[in-house]
Amino acid sequence: MQSLPRVALVGRPNVGKSTLFNRFIGARQAVVADIAGTTRDRLERDLTWNERQFLLVDMAGLEPTLNEKSEIRIGMQRQVQVALQTADVIIWVVDSIEGVTGTDKIIAELLRRTGKPVVVAANKCDHPKHELSHMEFAEFGFLPVFPISAMHDRGIEPLLDEVVTLLPEQGQGEQPDTERELKIAITGRPNVGKSTLLNALVGEERSVVSAEAGTTRDSVDTIIPADNVFGNLFTRWRTVRIIDTAGIRRRGKIDRSIEGWSVIRSFDAIDAADVTLLLLDSTEGLVHQDTQVVERVLDAGKPLIIVVNKWDAVLTEKNLIAGTEEDDKAQGAFLDTLRHSLRFINWAQVIFVSALTGLHIKTLGKLINNAYIAWSREIKQEELDEITGQLRKMPRLVNLRKITFEHSKPPVFHVHTHGKYLPHFSTRRYIDNALRDFFELGPTPIKIWVKRSTDKEE
Ligand code: GDP
Ligand code: GDP
């Protein structure tokens, strides 16, 4: 899929970014698709203007840190860093009633350093007589300045006209099938360490990226520039979205005893995610809710990584050193029990980590990356014909006629056979394993439909 160019709305709080965002949505000539509204639908929208399609990104979610006066400078720098890393065009919204402020000067400097095209939208020019007030923003050199009123729908079309002329040409920029955002769901029951893991992933940059909830919304996704997570491992994405799941970052706000609630919330997150992490507490193991999460992941056809957290506690308790043979043995024993309880998903990856100390967190990044690659892999018919030829040499597979690939995410195959009977379950298992081996589909669920074709059809 060709990924869309991104247009970011940035600016101080209260200048009218949200109003403008909504106005753009109202002005859109055609909505192609709303980006799978994970949990916060205001954040990004797919728009088409003058036959150019782009993703409008509202950075308003970053504002909470900006409200604290002392944080303004740092907050703004970080906001611009995000824009720098993820946007193709930046719309800088300023307040023409208030005029140029000290913060605007800082923002202008930071925007200039990004080297990205910047369009200044001088908002709150509600009436023609206000129009000249936008002129003072010309001093920053991002010209022309567009006088607009988001609230009264003035000047919106010329602004959009300008924005789309600044979009990169189609086919330029990132590789065509580079996905721009990796969506990860971190599930698990309360206290397994979800928030701690989120912190470990986001680290210092957490406040940059946090899309904090407004008071009227009930969910919080965290969006991180991809190269802030796992170093340069995630180069195929621009951003990583950690989908809000119950229990993450809500300490004290919800009654954690309502465990059922957290499972339901996990379901939504799994449906929206590319890759799901299921956290277990290594001092406690698997519980019923975990099995429910696993079943949902299977239904949704998403890759699953089982993250056995708090492994540091096990090491301490057993007086073991990480990476030693004894550590391996302890992991092996835990794995045996786990595999026994989760026989139905023998493909799920398992990793032992400590979100608290950072143990194996980098390796977790590799697993996520590999899982995504397997899940989204496109398979060619020539490759399938090759494996079909090999499989047919097996006595029990002489009736195999053809294997076709329907689609990825998750990979779905059709197995066509001759003969009177459908292949036995164990034979299907064999085909499943062979496809996994051949195409390195290890960490993803796959679906196989078996079809018996009559002579006539051939
Ligand atoms: P944000 O914090 O930048 O997202 O700003 P909002 O969109 O929440 O708007 C902040 C305030 O400015 C709200 O009270 C809006 O009603 C008001 N506002 C937004 N656009 C305009 C405008 O074009 N003219 C006037 N007069 N007020 C506006
Ligand atoms: P959540 O409810 O799943 O978000 O869990 P939290 O992240 O709030 O963690 C619950 C408790 O487990 C906190 O006291 C954490 O400090 C602790 N914890 C989280 N991860 C680890 C870990 O890797 N090792 C140890 N020893 N404690 C951890």
PDB file of C-alpha atoms in Angstrom, residues 5-256:
ATOM      1  CA  PRO A   5       1.946  11.986   3.189  1.00  0.00           C
ATOM      2  CA  ARG A   6       1.358  13.559   6.592  1.00  0.00           C
ATOM      3  CA  VAL A   7       0.297  17.088   7.377  1.00  0.00           C
ATOM      4  CA  ALA A   8       0.746  18.100  11.012  1.00  0.00           C
ATOM      5  CA  LEU A   9      -1.125  20.823  12.860  1.00  0.00           C
ATOM      6  CA  VAL A  10       1.097  22.451  15.472  1.00  0.00           C
ATOM      7  CA  GLY A  11       0.880  25.536  17.620  1.00  0.00           C
ATOM      8  CA  ARG A  12       0.377  26.843  21.119  1.00  0.00           C
ATOM      9  CA  PRO A  13      -2.639  25.704  23.101  1.00  0.00           C
ATOM     10  CA  ASN A  14      -5.880  27.605  22.464  1.00  0.00           C
ATOM     11  CA  VAL A  15      -4.955  29.044  19.105  1.00  0.00           C
ATOM     12  CA  GLY A  16      -7.703  26.968  17.500  1.00  0.00           C
ATOM     13  CA  LYS A  17      -6.013  23.802  16.237  1.00  0.00           C
ATOM     14  CA  SER A  18      -8.880  21.537  17.173  1.00  0.00           C
ATOM     15  CA  THR A  19     -11.420  23.892  15.669  1.00  0.00           C
ATOM     16  CA  LEU A  20      -9.375  23.997  12.480  1.00  0.00           C
ATOM     17  CA  PHE A  21      -9.002  20.233  12.432  1.00  0.00           C
ATOM     18  CA  ASN A  22     -12.762  19.858  12.629  1.00  0.00           C
ATOM     19  CA  ARG A  23     -13.220  22.513   9.999  1.00  0.00           C
ATOM     20  CA  PHE A  24     -10.913  20.609   7.644  1.00  0.00           C
ATOM     21  CA  ILE A  25     -12.890  17.479   8.233  1.00  0.00           C
ATOM     22  CA  GLY A  26     -16.025  19.430   7.370  1.00  0.00           C
ATOM     23  CA  ALA A  27     -14.392  20.875   4.256  1.00  0.00           C
ATOM     24  CA  ARG A  28     -13.121  17.601   2.931  1.00  0.00           C
ATOM     25  CA  GLN A  29     -14.188  16.836  -0.581  1.00  0.00           C
ATOM     26  CA  ALA A  30     -14.055  13.119  -0.046  1.00  0.00           C
ATOM     27  CA  VAL A  31     -13.199  10.964   2.860  1.00  0.00           C
ATOM     28  CA  VAL A  32     -11.395   7.942   1.659  1.00  0.00           C
ATOM     29  CA  ALA A  33     -11.232   6.140   4.932  1.00  0.00           C
ATOM     30  CA  ASP A  34     -10.891   7.076   8.501  1.00  0.00           C
ATOM     31  CA  ILE A  35      -7.687   5.665   9.818  1.00  0.00           C
ATOM     32  CA  ALA A  36      -8.721   2.655  11.800  1.00  0.00           C
ATOM     33  CA  GLY A  37      -9.906   4.751  14.685  1.00  0.00           C
ATOM     34  CA  THR A  38      -8.120   2.933  17.378  1.00  0.00           C
ATOM     35  CA  THR A  39      -9.437   4.654  20.374  1.00  0.00           C
ATOM     36  CA  ARG A  40      -8.988   8.337  19.728  1.00  0.00           C
ATOM     37  CA  ASP A  41     -10.559   9.269  16.483  1.00  0.00           C
ATOM     38  CA  ARG A  42      -9.687  12.928  16.496  1.00  0.00           C
ATOM     39  CA  LEU A  43      -6.001  12.382  16.132  1.00  0.00           C
ATOM     40  CA  GLU A  44      -5.647  11.515  12.470  1.00  0.00           C
ATOM     41  CA  ARG A  45      -7.864  11.716   9.430  1.00  0.00           C
ATOM     42  CA  ASP A  46      -7.439  10.758   5.874  1.00  0.00           C
ATOM     43  CA  LEU A  47      -8.382  13.713   3.634  1.00  0.00           C
ATOM     44  CA  THR A  48      -8.505  14.425  -0.057  1.00  0.00           C
ATOM     45  CA  TRP A  49      -8.217  17.946  -1.404  1.00  0.00           C
ATOM     46  CA  ASN A  50      -7.727  18.840  -5.073  1.00  0.00           C
ATOM     47  CA  GLU A  51      -7.334  15.123  -5.738  1.00  0.00           C
ATOM     48  CA  ARG A  52      -4.406  14.842  -3.363  1.00  0.00           C
ATOM     49  CA  GLN A  53      -4.796  12.500  -0.465  1.00  0.00           C
ATOM     50  CA  PHE A  54      -3.031  13.023   2.831  1.00  0.00           C
ATOM     51  CA  LEU A  55      -3.199  12.236   6.501  1.00  0.00           C
ATOM     52  CA  LEU A  56      -4.057  15.177   8.727  1.00  0.00           C
ATOM     53  CA  VAL A  57      -2.479  14.786  12.132  1.00  0.00           C
ATOM     54  CA  ASP A  58      -3.663  16.839  15.066  1.00  0.00           C
ATOM     55  CA  MET A  59      -0.966  17.242  17.647  1.00  0.00           C
ATOM     56  CA  ALA A  60      -3.374  18.709  20.159  1.00  0.00           C
ATOM     57  CA  GLY A  61      -2.940  15.689  22.325  1.00  0.00           C
ATOM     58  CA  LEU A  62       0.474  16.921  23.301  1.00  0.00           C
ATOM     59  CA  GLU A  63      -0.823  19.955  24.998  1.00  0.00           C
ATOM     60  CA  PRO A  64      -1.214  18.873  28.589  1.00  0.00           C
ATOM     61  CA  THR A  65       2.506  19.214  29.182  1.00  0.00           C
ATOM     62  CA  LEU A  66       2.399  22.642  27.639  1.00  0.00           C
ATOM     63  CA  ASN A  67      -0.100  23.970  30.078  1.00  0.00           C
ATOM     64  CA  GLU A  68       2.417  23.965  32.826  1.00  0.00           C
ATOM     65  CA  LYS A  69       4.260  27.197  32.238  1.00  0.00           C
ATOM     66  CA  SER A  70       7.673  25.889  33.153  1.00  0.00           C
ATOM     67  CA  GLU A  71       7.327  23.141  30.590  1.00  0.00           C
ATOM     68  CA  ILE A  72       6.380  25.318  27.684  1.00  0.00           C
ATOM     69  CA  ARG A  73       9.735  25.528  26.091  1.00  0.00           C
ATOM     70  CA  ILE A  74      10.649  21.885  26.458  1.00  0.00           C
ATOM     71  CA  GLY A  75       7.184  20.768  25.518  1.00  0.00           C
ATOM     72  CA  MET A  76       7.205  22.765  22.357  1.00  0.00           C
ATOM     73  CA  GLN A  77      10.594  21.553  21.313  1.00  0.00           C
ATOM     74  CA  ARG A  78       9.439  18.018  21.705  1.00  0.00           C
ATOM     75  CA  GLN A  79       6.248  18.629  19.863  1.00  0.00           C
ATOM     76  CA  VAL A  80       8.242  19.985  16.984  1.00  0.00           C
ATOM     77  CA  GLN A  81      10.554  17.005  17.124  1.00  0.00           C
ATOM     78  CA  VAL A  82       7.569  14.776  16.562  1.00  0.00           C
ATOM     79  CA  ALA A  83       6.418  16.956  13.691  1.00  0.00           C
ATOM     80  CA  LEU A  84       9.918  16.862  12.274  1.00  0.00           C
ATOM     81  CA  GLN A  85      10.062  13.128  12.305  1.00  0.00           C
ATOM     82  CA  THR A  86       6.617  12.413  11.029  1.00  0.00           C
ATOM     83  CA  ALA A  87       5.295  15.267   8.893  1.00  0.00           C
ATOM     84  CA  ASP A  88       5.728  16.207   5.260  1.00  0.00           C
ATOM     85  CA  VAL A  89       4.070  19.587   5.666  1.00  0.00           C
ATOM     86  CA  ILE A  90       3.524  21.529   8.885  1.00  0.00           C
ATOM     87  CA  ILE A  91       0.590  23.869   9.432  1.00  0.00           C
ATOM     88  CA  TRP A  92       1.559  26.288  12.173  1.00  0.00           C
ATOM     89  CA  VAL A  93      -1.567  27.735  13.728  1.00  0.00           C
ATOM     90  CA  VAL A  94      -1.170  31.140  15.420  1.00  0.00           C
ATOM     91  CA  ASP A  95      -3.628  33.431  17.145  1.00  0.00           C
ATOM     92  CA  SER A  96      -4.033  36.725  15.316  1.00  0.00           C
ATOM     93  CA  ILE A  97      -6.038  38.272  18.158  1.00  0.00           C
ATOM     94  CA  GLU A  98      -3.286  37.666  20.653  1.00  0.00           C
ATOM     95  CA  GLY A  99      -0.539  38.480  18.160  1.00  0.00           C
ATOM     96  CA  VAL A 100       3.056  37.285  18.265  1.00  0.00           C
ATOM     97  CA  THR A 101       4.079  35.886  21.656  1.00  0.00           C
ATOM     98  CA  GLY A 102       7.436  34.863  23.043  1.00  0.00           C
ATOM     99  CA  THR A 103       6.500  31.211  22.622  1.00  0.00           C
ATOM    100  CA  ASP A 104       5.723  31.834  18.955  1.00  0.00           C
ATOM    101  CA  LYS A 105       9.276  33.081  18.475  1.00  0.00           C
ATOM    102  CA  ILE A 106      10.663  29.893  19.950  1.00  0.00           C
ATOM    103  CA  ILE A 107       8.352  27.774  17.830  1.00  0.00           C
ATOM    104  CA  ALA A 108       9.293  29.679  14.666  1.00  0.00           C
ATOM    105  CA  GLU A 109      12.951  28.982  15.268  1.00  0.00           C
ATOM    106  CA  LEU A 110      12.340  25.300  15.883  1.00  0.00           C
ATOM    107  CA  LEU A 111      10.131  24.988  12.824  1.00  0.00           C
ATOM    108  CA  ARG A 112      12.737  26.659  10.677  1.00  0.00           C
ATOM    109  CA  ARG A 113      15.310  24.115  11.793  1.00  0.00           C
ATOM    110  CA  THR A 114      13.130  21.230  10.646  1.00  0.00           C
ATOM    111  CA  GLY A 115      13.643  22.296   7.043  1.00  0.00           C
ATOM    112  CA  LYS A 116      10.081  21.123   6.338  1.00  0.00           C
ATOM    113  CA  PRO A 117       7.566  23.279   4.470  1.00  0.00           C
ATOM    114  CA  VAL A 118       5.652  25.394   6.990  1.00  0.00           C
ATOM    115  CA  VAL A 119       2.338  27.099   6.262  1.00  0.00           C
ATOM    116  CA  VAL A 120       1.277  29.734   8.782  1.00  0.00           C
ATOM    117  CA  ALA A 121      -2.448  29.844   9.488  1.00  0.00           C
ATOM    118  CA  ALA A 122      -3.250  33.058  11.360  1.00  0.00           C
ATOM    119  CA  ASN A 123      -6.469  32.038  13.019  1.00  0.00           C
ATOM    120  CA  LYS A 124      -9.281  34.095  14.517  1.00  0.00           C
ATOM    121  CA  CYS A 125      -9.344  36.594  11.625  1.00  0.00           C
ATOM    122  CA  ASP A 126     -13.102  36.470  12.039  1.00  0.00           C
ATOM    123  CA  HIS A 127     -13.943  39.566  10.096  1.00  0.00           C
ATOM    124  CA  PRO A 128     -12.382  41.319   7.081  1.00  0.00           C
ATOM    125  CA  LYS A 129     -11.450  44.207   9.322  1.00  0.00           C
ATOM    126  CA  HIS A 130      -9.179  41.862  11.307  1.00  0.00           C
ATOM    127  CA  GLU A 131      -7.368  40.766   8.254  1.00  0.00           C
ATOM    128  CA  LEU A 132      -4.341  42.970   8.589  1.00  0.00           C
ATOM    129  CA  SER A 133      -3.631  41.623  12.040  1.00  0.00           C
ATOM    130  CA  HIS A 134      -2.110  38.526  10.508  1.00  0.00           C
ATOM    131  CA  MET A 135       0.631  40.591   8.899  1.00  0.00           C
ATOM    132  CA  GLU A 136       2.780  40.682  11.988  1.00  0.00           C
ATOM    133  CA  PHE A 137       3.393  36.937  11.595  1.00  0.00           C
ATOM    134  CA  ALA A 138       5.144  37.652   8.311  1.00  0.00           C
ATOM    135  CA  GLU A 139       8.251  38.542  10.310  1.00  0.00           C
ATOM    136  CA  PHE A 140       9.063  34.834  10.617  1.00  0.00           C
ATOM    137  CA  GLY A 141       9.516  34.487   6.892  1.00  0.00           C
ATOM    138  CA  PHE A 142       7.087  31.612   6.254  1.00  0.00           C
ATOM    139  CA  LEU A 143       5.194  33.324   3.480  1.00  0.00           C
ATOM    140  CA  PRO A 144       2.481  33.942   2.602  1.00  0.00           C
ATOM    141  CA  VAL A 145       0.674  33.987   5.941  1.00  0.00           C
ATOM    142  CA  PHE A 146      -2.917  32.765   5.555  1.00  0.00           C
ATOM    143  CA  PRO A 147      -5.544  34.752   7.448  1.00  0.00           C
ATOM    144  CA  ILE A 148      -8.268  32.328   8.483  1.00  0.00           C
ATOM    145  CA  SER A 149     -11.130  31.887  10.881  1.00  0.00           C
ATOM    146  CA  ALA A 150     -11.564  28.263  11.789  1.00  0.00           C
ATOM    147  CA  MET A 151     -14.671  29.146  13.698  1.00  0.00           C
ATOM    148  CA  HIS A 152     -16.350  31.207  10.979  1.00  0.00           C
ATOM    149  CA  ASP A 153     -15.069  29.228   8.026  1.00  0.00           C
ATOM    150  CA  ARG A 154     -13.016  31.936   6.408  1.00  0.00           C
ATOM    151  CA  GLY A 155      -9.871  31.368   4.353  1.00  0.00           C
ATOM    152  CA  ILE A 156      -9.914  27.571   4.715  1.00  0.00           C
ATOM    153  CA  GLU A 157      -9.892  26.674   1.019  1.00  0.00           C
ATOM    154  CA  PRO A 158      -6.865  28.803   0.007  1.00  0.00           C
ATOM    155  CA  LEU A 159      -5.010  27.312   2.963  1.00  0.00           C
ATOM    156  CA  LEU A 160      -5.769  23.734   1.851  1.00  0.00           C
ATOM    157  CA  ASP A 161      -4.853  24.634  -1.740  1.00  0.00           C
ATOM    158  CA  GLU A 162      -1.438  25.740  -0.548  1.00  0.00           C
ATOM    159  CA  VAL A 163      -0.922  22.716   1.701  1.00  0.00           C
ATOM    160  CA  VAL A 164      -1.542  20.195  -1.072  1.00  0.00           C
ATOM    161  CA  THR A 165       0.876  21.919  -3.430  1.00  0.00           C
ATOM    162  CA  LEU A 166       3.585  21.331  -0.819  1.00  0.00           C
ATOM    163  CA  LEU A 167       2.968  17.597  -0.483  1.00  0.00           C
ATOM    164  CA  PRO A 168       5.725  15.383  -1.859  1.00  0.00           C
ATOM    165  CA  GLU A 169       5.060  14.037  -5.331  1.00  0.00           C
ATOM    166  CA  GLN A 170       3.413  10.650  -5.355  1.00  0.00           C
ATOM    167  CA  GLY A 171       5.955   7.879  -5.416  1.00  0.00           C
ATOM    168  CA  GLN A 172       8.641  10.054  -3.866  1.00  0.00           C
ATOM    169  CA  GLY A 173       9.898   9.882  -0.355  1.00  0.00           C
ATOM    170  CA  GLU A 174       9.458   6.676   1.564  1.00  0.00           C
ATOM    171  CA  GLN A 175       9.452   3.299  -0.079  1.00  0.00           C
ATOM    172  CA  PRO A 176       6.040   2.563  -1.545  1.00  0.00           C
ATOM    173  CA  ASP A 177       5.006  -0.194   0.779  1.00  0.00           C
ATOM    174  CA  THR A 178       6.470   1.224   3.918  1.00  0.00           C
ATOM    175  CA  GLU A 179       3.864   1.271   6.616  1.00  0.00           C
ATOM    176  CA  ARG A 180       3.941   4.463   8.576  1.00  0.00           C
ATOM    177  CA  GLU A 181       2.589   3.403  11.919  1.00  0.00           C
ATOM    178  CA  LEU A 182       3.048   0.255  13.911  1.00  0.00           C
ATOM    179  CA  LYS A 183       0.205  -0.370  16.308  1.00  0.00           C
ATOM    180  CA  ILE A 184       0.968  -2.355  19.410  1.00  0.00           C
ATOM    181  CA  ALA A 185      -1.484  -3.500  22.075  1.00  0.00           C
ATOM    182  CA  ILE A 186      -0.021  -4.202  25.510  1.00  0.00           C
ATOM    183  CA  THR A 187      -2.478  -6.452  27.282  1.00  0.00           C
ATOM    184  CA  GLY A 188      -2.435  -8.292  30.560  1.00  0.00           C
ATOM    185  CA  ARG A 189      -4.234  -8.146  33.824  1.00  0.00           C
ATOM    186  CA  PRO A 190      -3.603  -5.403  36.364  1.00  0.00           C
ATOM    187  CA  ASN A 191      -0.184  -5.284  37.985  1.00  0.00           C
ATOM    188  CA  VAL A 192       1.688  -7.438  35.515  1.00  0.00           C
ATOM    189  CA  GLY A 193       3.754  -4.389  34.547  1.00  0.00           C
ATOM    190  CA  LYS A 194       2.069  -2.858  31.497  1.00  0.00           C
ATOM    191  CA  SER A 195       2.739   0.735  32.512  1.00  0.00           C
ATOM    192  CA  THR A 196       6.274  -0.118  33.445  1.00  0.00           C
ATOM    193  CA  LEU A 197       6.823  -1.695  30.040  1.00  0.00           C
ATOM    194  CA  LEU A 198       5.309   1.327  28.347  1.00  0.00           C
ATOM    195  CA  ASN A 199       7.781   3.481  30.231  1.00  0.00           C
ATOM    196  CA  ALA A 200      10.635   1.225  29.267  1.00  0.00           C
ATOM    197  CA  LEU A 201       9.667   1.532  25.611  1.00  0.00           C
ATOM    198  CA  VAL A 202       9.044   5.220  25.615  1.00  0.00           C
ATOM    199  CA  GLY A 203      11.758   6.114  28.091  1.00  0.00           C
ATOM    200  CA  GLU A 204      12.769   9.722  28.384  1.00  0.00           C
ATOM    201  CA  GLU A 205      10.669  10.745  25.453  1.00  0.00           C
ATOM    202  CA  ARG A 206       7.416   9.771  27.013  1.00  0.00           C
ATOM    203  CA  SER A 207       6.062  13.253  27.403  1.00  0.00           C
ATOM    204  CA  VAL A 208       6.729  14.076  23.796  1.00  0.00           C
ATOM    205  CA  VAL A 209       4.662  11.594  22.552  1.00  0.00           C
ATOM    206  CA  SER A 210       1.918  11.040  24.911  1.00  0.00           C
ATOM    207  CA  ALA A 211      -1.417  11.730  23.365  1.00  0.00           C
ATOM    208  CA  GLU A 212      -3.070  12.628  26.616  1.00  0.00           C
ATOM    209  CA  ALA A 213      -6.773  12.255  26.968  1.00  0.00           C
ATOM    210  CA  GLY A 214      -9.032  15.222  27.151  1.00  0.00           C
ATOM    211  CA  THR A 215     -11.519  15.168  29.958  1.00  0.00           C
ATOM    212  CA  THR A 216     -14.281  14.056  27.645  1.00  0.00           C
ATOM    213  CA  ARG A 217     -12.422  11.163  26.135  1.00  0.00           C
ATOM    214  CA  ASP A 218     -11.917   7.932  27.885  1.00  0.00           C
ATOM    215  CA  SER A 219      -8.866   6.581  26.199  1.00  0.00           C
ATOM    216  CA  VAL A 220      -5.243   7.416  25.716  1.00  0.00           C
ATOM    217  CA  ASP A 221      -3.007   6.133  22.952  1.00  0.00           C
ATOM    218  CA  THR A 222       0.684   6.822  23.138  1.00  0.00           C
ATOM    219  CA  ILE A 223       2.386   7.774  19.917  1.00  0.00           C
ATOM    220  CA  ILE A 224       6.134   7.695  19.641  1.00  0.00           C
ATOM    221  CA  PRO A 225       8.413   8.531  16.728  1.00  0.00           C
ATOM    222  CA  ALA A 226       9.550   5.082  15.629  1.00  0.00           C
ATOM    223  CA  ASP A 227      13.243   5.766  15.972  1.00  0.00           C
ATOM    224  CA  ASN A 228      12.785   6.603  19.647  1.00  0.00           C
ATOM    225  CA  VAL A 229      11.739   3.020  20.252  1.00  0.00           C
ATOM    226  CA  PHE A 230      14.325   0.258  20.022  1.00  0.00           C
ATOM    227  CA  GLY A 231      16.863   2.557  18.383  1.00  0.00           C
ATOM    228  CA  ASN A 232      17.043   2.087  14.640  1.00  0.00           C
ATOM    229  CA  LEU A 233      15.284  -1.252  14.583  1.00  0.00           C
ATOM    230  CA  PHE A 234      11.913   0.118  13.500  1.00  0.00           C
ATOM    231  CA  THR A 235      12.980   1.900  10.350  1.00  0.00           C
ATOM    232  CA  ARG A 236       9.981   0.762   8.340  1.00  0.00           C
ATOM    233  CA  TRP A 237       7.663   2.916  10.452  1.00  0.00           C
ATOM    234  CA  ARG A 238       7.493   6.558  11.250  1.00  0.00           C
ATOM    235  CA  THR A 239       5.535   6.203  14.436  1.00  0.00           C
ATOM    236  CA  VAL A 240       4.662   3.556  16.926  1.00  0.00           C
ATOM    237  CA  ARG A 241       1.253   3.703  18.524  1.00  0.00           C
ATOM    238  CA  ILE A 242       0.795   1.960  21.823  1.00  0.00           C
ATOM    239  CA  ILE A 243      -2.925   1.460  21.985  1.00  0.00           C
ATOM    240  CA  ASP A 244      -4.501   2.252  25.260  1.00  0.00           C
ATOM    241  CA  THR A 245      -5.566  -0.743  27.227  1.00  0.00           C
ATOM    242  CA  ALA A 246      -7.133  -0.789  30.607  1.00  0.00           C
ATOM    243  CA  GLY A 247      -4.627  -0.517  33.323  1.00  0.00           C
ATOM    244  CA  ILE A 248      -2.049   1.438  31.401  1.00  0.00           C
ATOM    245  CA  ARG A 249      -1.501   4.890  32.817  1.00  0.00           C
ATOM    246  CA  ARG A 250      -4.645   4.925  34.788  1.00  0.00           C
ATOM    247  CA  ARG A 251      -3.288   4.258  38.157  1.00  0.00           C
ATOM    248  CA  GLY A 252      -5.656   5.420  40.832  1.00  0.00           C
ATOM    249  CA  LYS A 253      -8.285   6.438  38.343  1.00  0.00           C
ATOM    250  CA  ILE A 254     -10.138   3.223  37.907  1.00  0.00           C
ATOM    251  CA  ASP A 255     -11.132   0.512  40.208  1.00  0.00           C
ATOM    252  CA  ARG A 256      -8.636  -2.131  39.417  1.00  0.00           C
TER     253      ARG A 256
END
